[in-house]
Tab-separated table of C-alpha atoms in Angstrom:
chain	number	residue	atom	x	y	z
M	1	MET	CA	11.433	-19.497	-25.866
M	2	LEU	CA	10.737	-20.477	-22.090
M	3	ILE	CA	13.599	-19.787	-19.801
M	4	ASP	CA	13.780	-21.917	-16.846
M	5	THR	CA	17.495	-22.032	-15.746
M	6	THR	CA	19.783	-19.258	-14.763
M	7	SER	CA	22.308	-20.619	-17.512
M	8	LYS	CA	19.486	-20.114	-20.040
M	9	LEU	CA	18.934	-16.621	-18.737
M	10	GLN	CA	22.465	-15.681	-18.747
M	11	ASP	CA	23.001	-16.721	-22.342
M	12	VAL	CA	19.753	-14.802	-23.580
M	13	CYS	CA	20.766	-11.883	-21.595
M	14	SER	CA	24.280	-12.051	-23.317
M	15	GLN	CA	22.470	-12.592	-26.854
M	16	LEU	CA	20.334	-9.582	-26.218
M	17	LEU	CA	23.027	-6.916	-25.354
M	18	MET	CA	25.336	-8.081	-28.168
M	19	SER	CA	22.352	-7.180	-30.467
M	20	CYS	CA	22.427	-3.488	-28.860
M	21	PRO	CA	18.838	-3.080	-29.140
M	22	LYS	CA	17.435	0.594	-28.622
M	23	PHE	CA	14.572	-0.699	-27.076
M	24	ILE	CA	12.744	-4.209	-25.696
M	25	ALA	CA	9.477	-4.901	-24.773
M	26	VAL	CA	8.649	-6.107	-21.084
M	27	ASP	CA	5.739	-7.400	-19.538
M	28	THR	CA	4.899	-9.643	-16.227
M	29	GLU	CA	2.479	-12.454	-15.139
M	30	PHE	CA	1.610	-12.135	-11.550
M	31	ILE	CA	-0.992	-12.885	-9.011
M	32	ARG	CA	-2.363	-10.269	-6.793
M	33	ASN	CA	-4.132	-11.740	-3.671
M	34	CYS	CA	-6.935	-9.134	-2.158
M	35	SER	CA	-5.760	-9.977	1.103
M	36	GLU	CA	-1.989	-9.378	0.390
M	37	TYR	CA	0.079	-6.159	0.020
M	38	TYR	CA	2.668	-7.673	-2.356
M	39	PRO	CA	1.839	-9.263	-5.941
M	40	ARG	CA	3.505	-12.758	-6.515
M	41	LEU	CA	5.626	-12.344	-9.555
M	42	SER	CA	5.393	-15.348	-12.064
M	43	LEU	CA	6.830	-14.638	-15.483
M	44	ILE	CA	9.022	-11.963	-16.873
M	45	GLN	CA	8.305	-11.532	-20.886
M	46	ILE	CA	10.955	-9.829	-22.991
M	47	ALA	CA	10.812	-9.033	-26.936
M	48	TRP	CA	13.517	-7.304	-28.863
M	49	GLY	CA	14.379	-7.219	-32.507
M	50	LYS	CA	15.967	-10.696	-32.519
M	51	GLY	CA	13.984	-12.749	-30.278
M	52	ASN	CA	11.906	-13.252	-27.290
M	53	CYS	CA	11.261	-14.999	-24.197
M	54	VAL	CA	9.307	-16.013	-21.371
M	55	ILE	CA	11.132	-16.160	-18.176
M	56	ASP	CA	9.915	-18.549	-15.429
M	57	VAL	CA	10.705	-16.456	-12.323
M	58	LEU	CA	9.474	-19.556	-10.172
M	59	ALA	CA	12.018	-21.899	-11.543
M	60	HIS	CA	14.541	-23.387	-9.078
M	61	ASP	CA	17.593	-21.403	-8.169
M	62	MET	CA	16.662	-18.863	-10.978
M	63	ASP	CA	18.936	-15.804	-10.445
M	64	LEU	CA	17.190	-12.806	-11.630
M	65	SER	CA	20.094	-10.474	-10.909
M	66	ILE	CA	21.345	-11.210	-14.375
M	67	LEU	CA	18.506	-9.305	-15.657
M	68	GLU	CA	19.921	-5.933	-14.074
M	69	SER	CA	22.629	-5.483	-16.882
M	70	VAL	CA	19.325	-5.070	-19.192
M	71	PHE	CA	16.908	-3.408	-17.078
M	72	TYR	CA	19.289	-0.688	-15.662
M	73	ASN	CA	21.059	-0.036	-19.091
M	74	ARG	CA	20.050	3.532	-19.888
M	75	ASP	CA	20.810	2.835	-23.666
M	76	ILE	CA	17.800	0.492	-23.801
M	77	VAL	CA	14.463	1.775	-23.396
M	78	LYS	CA	12.238	-0.648	-21.951
M	79	VAL	CA	8.461	-0.730	-23.019
M	80	PHE	CA	5.510	-1.511	-21.027
M	81	HIS	CA	1.799	-1.144	-21.183
M	82	ASP	CA	0.421	0.321	-18.267
M	83	CYS	CA	3.726	0.278	-16.295
M	84	ARG	CA	2.447	0.619	-12.824
M	85	GLN	CA	1.430	-2.922	-12.065
M	86	ASP	CA	4.297	-4.408	-13.649
M	87	ILE	CA	6.890	-2.276	-11.611
M	88	ASP	CA	4.961	-3.091	-8.523
M	89	ALA	CA	5.766	-6.698	-9.348
M	90	LEU	CA	9.191	-6.350	-10.400
M	91	LEU	CA	10.050	-4.568	-7.206
M	92	THR	CA	9.134	-7.565	-5.295
M	93	ARG	CA	12.496	-9.089	-6.756
M	94	PHE	CA	14.566	-6.234	-8.027
M	95	SER	CA	15.412	-3.063	-5.761
M	96	ARG	CA	15.108	-0.330	-8.422
M	97	ILE	CA	12.831	0.719	-11.207
M	98	PRO	CA	13.774	-0.240	-14.766
M	99	ASN	CA	14.861	2.995	-16.376
M	100	PRO	CA	14.289	4.442	-18.882
M	101	ILE	CA	10.743	3.247	-19.803
M	102	PHE	CA	8.167	3.912	-22.415
M	103	ASP	CA	4.541	3.283	-21.219
M	104	THR	CA	2.427	2.571	-24.445
M	105	GLN	CA	-0.809	3.292	-22.509
M	106	VAL	CA	0.294	6.851	-21.517
M	107	ALA	CA	1.747	7.428	-24.946
M	108	ALA	CA	-1.584	6.724	-26.846
M	109	MET	CA	-3.591	8.962	-24.268
M	110	PHE	CA	-1.100	11.498	-25.388
M	111	CYS	CA	-1.914	11.324	-29.055
M	112	ALA	CA	-5.785	10.421	-29.202
M	113	TYR	CA	-8.711	11.087	-26.906
M	114	TYR	CA	-9.921	7.873	-24.982
M	115	ASP	CA	-12.701	7.900	-22.408
M	116	ASN	CA	-10.858	5.744	-20.215
M	117	ALA	CA	-7.122	4.393	-19.870
M	118	VAL	CA	-6.769	2.644	-22.930
M	119	GLY	CA	-6.277	-1.247	-22.855
M	120	TYR	CA	-3.424	-3.303	-24.811
M	121	SER	CA	-5.780	-5.390	-26.868
M	122	LYS	CA	-7.508	-2.401	-28.103
M	123	LEU	CA	-4.150	-0.641	-29.242
M	124	VAL	CA	-3.088	-3.933	-31.036
M	125	ALA	CA	-6.262	-4.209	-32.782
M	126	GLN	CA	-6.384	-0.361	-33.597
M	127	PHE	CA	-2.834	0.106	-34.786
M	128	LEU	CA	-1.579	-3.603	-35.914
M	129	ASP	CA	-5.227	-4.988	-36.837
M	130	VAL	CA	-4.781	-8.120	-34.694
M	131	SER	CA	-7.386	-9.480	-32.534
M	132	LEU	CA	-6.017	-10.762	-28.815
M	133	ASP	CA	-8.005	-13.231	-26.919
M	134	LYS	CA	-7.341	-11.639	-23.421
M	135	LEU	CA	-10.345	-13.363	-21.665
M	136	THR	CA	-9.900	-17.082	-21.857
M	137	LEU	CA	-6.659	-16.779	-19.588
M	138	LYS	CA	-7.389	-13.701	-18.014
M	139	ARG	CA	-7.861	-15.367	-14.507
M	140	SER	CA	-5.544	-17.917	-14.716
M	141	ASN	CA	-3.361	-19.099	-11.994
M	142	TRP	CA	0.219	-17.977	-12.957
M	143	LEU	CA	1.676	-19.903	-10.127
M	144	ILE	CA	0.937	-23.459	-11.290
M	145	ARG	CA	3.372	-25.604	-13.006
M	146	PRO	CA	4.239	-26.784	-15.554
M	147	LEU	CA	3.208	-23.926	-17.712
M	148	SER	CA	0.903	-24.969	-20.683
M	149	ASP	CA	1.739	-24.009	-24.477
M	150	ASP	CA	-1.240	-21.856	-24.413
M	151	LYS	CA	-0.184	-19.899	-21.318
M	152	ILE	CA	3.333	-19.451	-22.766
M	153	GLN	CA	1.919	-18.144	-26.046
M	154	TYR	CA	-0.579	-15.699	-24.103
M	155	ALA	CA	2.620	-14.390	-22.426
M	156	LEU	CA	4.540	-13.752	-25.069
M	157	ASP	CA	1.926	-12.141	-27.301
M	158	ASP	CA	1.951	-9.197	-24.395
M	159	VAL	CA	5.373	-8.404	-25.555
M	160	VAL	CA	5.565	-9.463	-29.305
M	161	TYR	CA	2.828	-6.878	-30.455
M	162	LEU	CA	3.910	-4.551	-27.679
M	163	TYR	CA	7.533	-4.220	-29.214
M	164	GLU	CA	5.671	-3.268	-32.610
M	165	LEU	CA	3.635	-0.779	-30.829
M	166	TYR	CA	6.681	1.175	-29.633
M	167	GLN	CA	7.685	2.596	-33.024
M	168	ILE	CA	4.126	3.488	-34.151
M	169	LEU	CA	3.504	5.577	-30.870
M	170	TYR	CA	6.844	6.899	-30.756
M	171	ASP	CA	6.526	8.279	-34.275
M	172	ASN	CA	2.990	9.643	-33.033
M	173	LEU	CA	4.319	11.694	-30.000
M	174	ILE	CA	6.818	13.242	-32.550
M	175	SER	CA	4.279	14.139	-35.101
M	176	SER	CA	1.998	15.705	-32.482
M	177	GLN	CA	4.871	17.544	-30.932
M	178	ARG	CA	4.265	15.985	-27.506
M	179	LEU	CA	7.336	13.913	-26.933
M	180	LEU	CA	8.765	16.347	-24.308
M	181	TRP	CA	5.449	16.123	-22.581
M	182	PHE	CA	5.423	12.303	-22.597
M	183	LEU	CA	8.999	11.860	-21.212
M	184	GLU	CA	8.190	14.195	-18.357
M	185	GLU	CA	5.610	12.014	-17.318
M	186	MET	CA	7.728	9.116	-17.654
M	187	ASN	CA	10.271	10.609	-15.563
M	188	ASN	CA	7.744	11.287	-13.091
M	189	ILE	CA	6.852	7.742	-12.603
M	190	VAL	CA	10.547	6.578	-12.313
M	191	MET	CA	11.214	9.530	-9.778
M	192	GLN	CA	7.970	8.637	-7.684
M	193	GLU	CA	9.012	7.853	-4.243
M	194	ALA	CA	7.299	5.512	-1.962
M	195	SER	CA	3.626	6.608	-1.750
M	196	TYR	CA	1.363	6.067	0.818
M	197	GLY	CA	-1.653	7.178	-1.500
M	198	ASN	CA	-2.627	10.692	-1.929
M	199	ILE	CA	-4.162	11.958	1.321
M	200	TYR	CA	-7.007	13.800	-1.013
M	201	ASP	CA	-8.019	10.412	-2.451
M	202	ILE	CA	-8.443	8.566	1.186
M	203	PHE	CA	-10.847	10.995	2.889
M	204	ASP	CA	-11.977	14.612	2.619
M	205	PHE	CA	-11.004	16.935	5.403
M	206	SER	CA	-14.043	19.402	6.331
M	207	SER	CA	-13.118	22.949	7.207
M	208	GLU	CA	-13.806	22.149	10.828
M	209	VAL	CA	-10.972	19.628	11.109
M	210	THR	CA	-7.965	20.651	13.525
M	211	LYS	CA	-4.530	20.821	12.486
M	212	GLU	CA	-3.746	17.976	14.814
M	213	GLU	CA	-6.421	15.627	13.388
M	214	VAL	CA	-4.897	16.370	9.952
M	215	ILE	CA	-1.327	15.278	11.265
M	216	ILE	CA	-2.455	12.317	12.941
M	217	SER	CA	-4.893	11.152	9.974
M	218	CYS	CA	-1.552	11.539	7.879
M	219	SER	CA	0.487	9.734	10.443
M	220	ILE	CA	-1.820	6.754	10.387
M	221	VAL	CA	-1.549	6.430	6.520
M	222	GLU	CA	2.182	6.302	6.631
M	223	TRP	CA	1.820	3.836	9.572
M	224	ARG	CA	-0.327	1.733	7.709
M	225	GLU	CA	1.643	1.411	4.835
M	226	LYS	CA	4.677	0.379	6.672
M	227	LEU	CA	2.424	-2.196	8.401
M	228	ALA	CA	1.101	-3.426	5.250
M	229	GLN	CA	4.295	-4.037	3.959
M	230	TYR	CA	5.862	-5.689	7.196
M	231	PHE	CA	3.494	-8.145	7.277
M	232	ASN	CA	2.520	-8.281	3.772
M	233	VAL	CA	-1.139	-7.757	4.169
M	234	SER	CA	-3.492	-5.342	2.245
M	235	ARG	CA	-4.347	-1.870	3.539
M	236	ASP	CA	-7.847	-2.738	3.933
M	237	SER	CA	-7.207	-5.709	6.039
M	238	LEU	CA	-5.315	-3.737	8.545
M	239	LEU	CA	-7.688	-0.570	8.525
M	240	LYS	CA	-10.212	0.562	6.187
M	241	ASN	CA	-9.778	4.330	4.795
M	242	LYS	CA	-13.077	5.236	6.355
M	243	ALA	CA	-11.828	4.167	9.809
M	244	ILE	CA	-8.856	6.584	9.767
M	245	PRO	CA	-10.636	9.792	10.756
M	246	TYR	CA	-12.217	7.902	13.861
M	247	LEU	CA	-9.017	6.668	14.884
M	248	ALA	CA	-7.327	9.886	14.665
M	249	LYS	CA	-9.937	11.525	17.021
M	250	ASP	CA	-9.742	8.427	19.367
M	251	LEU	CA	-5.832	8.681	19.529
M	252	MET	CA	-6.086	12.554	20.362
M	253	GLU	CA	-8.028	11.810	23.744
M	254	LYS	CA	-6.000	8.506	24.547
M	255	SER	CA	-2.733	7.621	22.721
M	256	ASP	CA	-1.996	4.068	23.669
M	257	ILE	CA	-2.118	0.549	22.460
M	258	SER	CA	-5.697	0.138	23.975
M	259	THR	CA	-6.982	2.663	21.512
M	260	LEU	CA	-5.150	0.974	18.443
M	261	LYS	CA	-6.865	-2.497	19.606
M	262	LYS	CA	-10.300	-1.002	18.850
M	263	TYR	CA	-9.349	-0.475	15.171
M	264	ILE	CA	-6.295	-3.000	14.603
M	265	LYS	CA	-6.255	-6.757	15.068
M	266	LYS	CA	-3.579	-7.595	17.927
M	267	GLU	CA	-1.469	-9.943	15.867
M	268	TYR	CA	-0.384	-6.873	13.998
M	269	LEU	CA	0.347	-4.642	17.210
M	270	LEU	CA	3.787	-5.808	18.063
M	271	HIS	CA	6.180	-3.673	20.380
M	272	ASN	CA	7.855	-2.011	17.620
M	273	THR	CA	4.876	-1.559	15.362
M	274	VAL	CA	3.130	-0.038	18.236
M	275	SER	CA	5.823	2.448	19.082
M	276	ASP	CA	6.238	3.264	15.266
M	277	ILE	CA	2.920	5.074	15.186
M	278	PHE	CA	3.688	7.391	18.021
M	279	GLU	CA	7.298	7.997	16.865
M	280	ILE	CA	5.777	9.064	13.231
M	281	ILE	CA	3.113	11.216	14.948
M	282	ASN	CA	5.710	13.038	16.877
M	283	ASN	CA	7.996	13.570	13.743
M	284	ASN	CA	5.072	14.768	11.779
M	285	GLN	CA	4.255	17.679	14.093
M	286	SER	CA	6.015	20.256	11.829
M	287	ILE	CA	3.868	18.732	8.677
M	288	ASN	CA	2.134	21.911	6.571
M	289	VAL	CA	-1.401	21.150	6.568
M	290	GLY	CA	-2.278	24.111	4.803
M	291	GLU	CA	-2.550	21.912	1.871
M	292	LEU	CA	-4.645	19.353	3.217
M	293	SER	CA	-7.737	20.930	4.934
M	294	SER	CA	-10.609	22.618	3.907
M	295	ILE	CA	-11.017	20.322	0.588
M	296	ASN	CA	-15.026	20.646	0.974
M	297	SER	CA	-15.146	23.979	2.196
M	298	SER	CA	-18.373	26.073	1.411
M	299	ASN	CA	-16.696	28.368	-0.785
M	300	ASN	CA	-16.401	25.556	-3.574
M	301	ASN	CA	-18.580	26.895	-6.548
M	302	LYS	CA	-20.180	23.893	-7.884
M	303	SER	CA	-21.435	25.659	-11.063
M	304	VAL	CA	-17.922	26.687	-11.730
M	305	LEU	CA	-16.443	23.273	-11.519
M	306	ASN	CA	-19.063	22.009	-13.919
M	307	ILE	CA	-17.788	24.687	-16.250
M	308	LEU	CA	-14.127	23.900	-15.898
M	309	LEU	CA	-15.027	20.395	-16.215
M	310	ILE	CA	-16.875	20.915	-19.611
M	311	LEU	CA	-14.134	23.036	-20.730
M	312	LEU	CA	-11.665	20.305	-20.090
M	313	TYR	CA	-13.374	17.841	-22.030
M	314	ASN	CA	-13.648	20.206	-24.832
M	315	VAL	CA	-9.925	21.547	-24.853
M	316	CYS	CA	-8.868	17.587	-24.605
M	317	TYR	CA	-11.321	16.171	-27.311
M	318	GLY	CA	-10.504	19.139	-29.545
M	319	SER	CA	-6.591	18.607	-29.071
M	320	ASN	CA	-6.918	14.993	-29.231
M	321	ILE	CA	-5.464	14.178	-25.861
M	322	SER	CA	-7.331	11.923	-23.101
M	323	GLN	CA	-9.002	13.923	-20.239
M	324	LYS	CA	-7.964	11.271	-18.001
M	325	LEU	CA	-4.266	11.743	-18.375
M	326	VAL	CA	-4.858	15.519	-17.883
M	327	CYS	CA	-6.366	16.281	-14.558
M	328	SER	CA	-9.090	14.698	-12.318
M	329	LYS	CA	-12.343	16.252	-10.874
M	330	GLY	CA	-10.775	16.378	-7.600
M	331	SER	CA	-7.741	18.367	-8.735
M	332	LEU	CA	-10.220	20.862	-9.995
M	333	ILE	CA	-11.894	21.018	-6.670
M	334	ARG	CA	-8.726	21.497	-4.955
M	335	LEU	CA	-7.736	24.372	-7.384
M	336	LEU	CA	-10.946	26.040	-6.587
M	337	ASN	CA	-10.476	25.985	-3.031
M	338	GLY	CA	-6.910	27.765	-3.538
M	339	LYS	CA	-5.054	24.317	-2.836
M	340	SER	CA	-2.128	22.919	-4.426
M	341	SER	CA	-3.018	20.973	-7.717
M	342	TYR	CA	-0.837	18.672	-10.108
M	343	VAL	CA	-2.765	20.507	-13.061
M	344	MET	CA	-0.707	23.666	-12.329
M	345	LYS	CA	2.871	21.957	-12.761
M	346	GLY	CA	4.549	20.760	-15.757
M	347	TRP	CA	3.228	19.895	-19.127
M	348	ARG	CA	0.076	19.841	-17.642
M	349	TYR	CA	0.018	23.760	-16.621
M	350	GLU	CA	1.299	24.369	-20.434
M	351	PHE	CA	-1.595	22.553	-21.874
M	352	PHE	CA	-4.493	23.366	-19.319
M	353	GLY	CA	-3.566	24.619	-15.989
M	354	CYS	CA	-2.549	28.203	-17.730
M	355	LYS	CA	-6.004	28.336	-19.138
M	356	ILE	CA	-7.717	27.980	-15.682
M	357	GLU	CA	-5.041	30.441	-14.296
M	358	LYS	CA	-6.091	33.262	-16.634
M	359	PHE	CA	-9.876	32.508	-15.889
M	360	MET	CA	-9.657	32.664	-12.104
M	361	GLN	CA	-7.085	35.981	-12.387
M	362	GLY	CA	-10.028	37.511	-14.130
M	363	LYS	CA	-7.837	37.671	-17.156
M	364	SER	CA	-10.190	35.663	-19.440
M	365	LYS	CA	-13.906	34.537	-19.918
M	366	ILE	CA	-15.427	31.114	-20.437
M	367	VAL	CA	-18.024	31.409	-23.112
M	368	VAL	CA	-20.608	28.755	-23.148
M	369	SER	CA	-22.731	27.785	-26.245
M	370	ALA	CA	-25.131	25.161	-26.916
M	371	GLN	CA	-26.048	23.770	-30.316
M	372	ALA	CA	-28.827	21.206	-31.236
M	373	VAL	CA	-27.765	17.931	-32.732
M	374	ASN	CA	-29.915	16.200	-34.970
M	375	ASN	CA	-32.879	18.102	-33.476
M	376	GLN	CA	-32.588	16.239	-30.217
M	377	CYS	CA	-29.207	16.244	-28.199
M	378	VAL	CA	-27.512	19.529	-27.135
M	379	ASP	CA	-23.959	19.806	-27.879
M	380	ILE	CA	-22.424	22.078	-25.132
M	381	MET	CA	-19.254	23.966	-26.222
M	382	THR	CA	-16.965	26.164	-23.680
M	383	THR	CA	-14.158	28.457	-25.099
M	384	LEU	CA	-11.991	30.665	-23.394
M	385	SER	CA	-11.936	34.368	-24.491
M	386	ASP	CA	-9.721	37.392	-23.090
M	387	MET	CA	-11.527	39.924	-21.195
C-alpha cells in the first residue's frame, strides 16, 4: 500500500497502534550524494502483523510527525537491517532515533560466523529460502516520481521478509544465550552521541607528535563535522583526512584565516565558521591526549599482534560469532600499546577481552598448533592455557 497523503498516514498509524504489535519492521530508501553530508530520504517502509505500507516522504505536505507515536513507542520494537544508514536518513526528518531497535544484521552476527557484515538478501535466502533480486533496482533514483510498481514492490520486500526474520533471529539469540549481549549492543547504538569519527580511524599519531598537535587535530575533526553539517557537504569536500595533520602543524605556526585558506575553500570560511575553529581549539586545551598518542609506537610487537588475530579468529569461529562484530585489528594494536580499547568493555570483555587480559598479565599462555589438512593446507589453531 502506497501512502502519499497525511490523512492516509494518520489512518495507517491508527490501525497499527490499535493492533498493539510487539514489533514492526522498518526500512528506508534514500539517495546519498557523495558530495553531500546528509542523505535524501525518499521512502519509509513499515510491516506489521496485519499489514504493510510504503510511505512517500516526498509527497506534498506529508506530515511525518504522525509516525512519532510509533517510532518512539517503547512497547514496540523497531526491526531494521543494518540500522545505521537508515537512522542517518531518518534523522534528517526526525529529532530522535527510533527506540527500542533490533538490528537483524547484528543479531545474525551474534549467532553465526560470517566473514563480513552479512547482507539482508543472504539472511532471507538462508532462513526463509527466498531469493531476492537486489541488483536490478539497487542504483535506482528514489527521488523520481511517480514510483513504478516494481519500485514499490522492491521497497515492500525489504520489510515483509524483515518482519519474518525477527522472530527467527530472536529465538536464535535466546538459544545461544546471547540476548543480553545483543541488547547491550543495541543500547550502544541508540545512546551513541553525535560522533566525528574515531580519531584512530582518521589518522595515526606517531610517538613524536606533540600534545598541541593532537589537540589541534582533534579540534579540526570536530570543526570539520560541524562545517559539513552546516553547509551540507561531505567531509572530504571540505578537508581530506590526510590533510588534517598538516593543517594542525600550520595552525601552530600561524593561527589565522590565511592558514585556513590554504586548505579550505573560501566559500566555507565565513566569519562565524572561522571563529568556531579557534574557539574549539581553545575549549579543547584540557583534553586528555594520553589515549590518543603513540598509536604506532615501537613497542608494538607485530608477532604478538598476529597471534592475537589468529586467536580472535579461532575463538570467534569456534563460538559461532562473527569476528567483525567482536573487535578490529586497530583495537588490538591500541591494546598492545597500553591504550583504551572497546574490546575491554561490556560483553566484548566477557567474551574475548578477559582472555587477552590474562595473557598480557602473564596469567596464561598462548599455545599455537599447526595441522596439515589434505596434505596441503596448514590449519593453525591457537588456544589459551593457564600458566
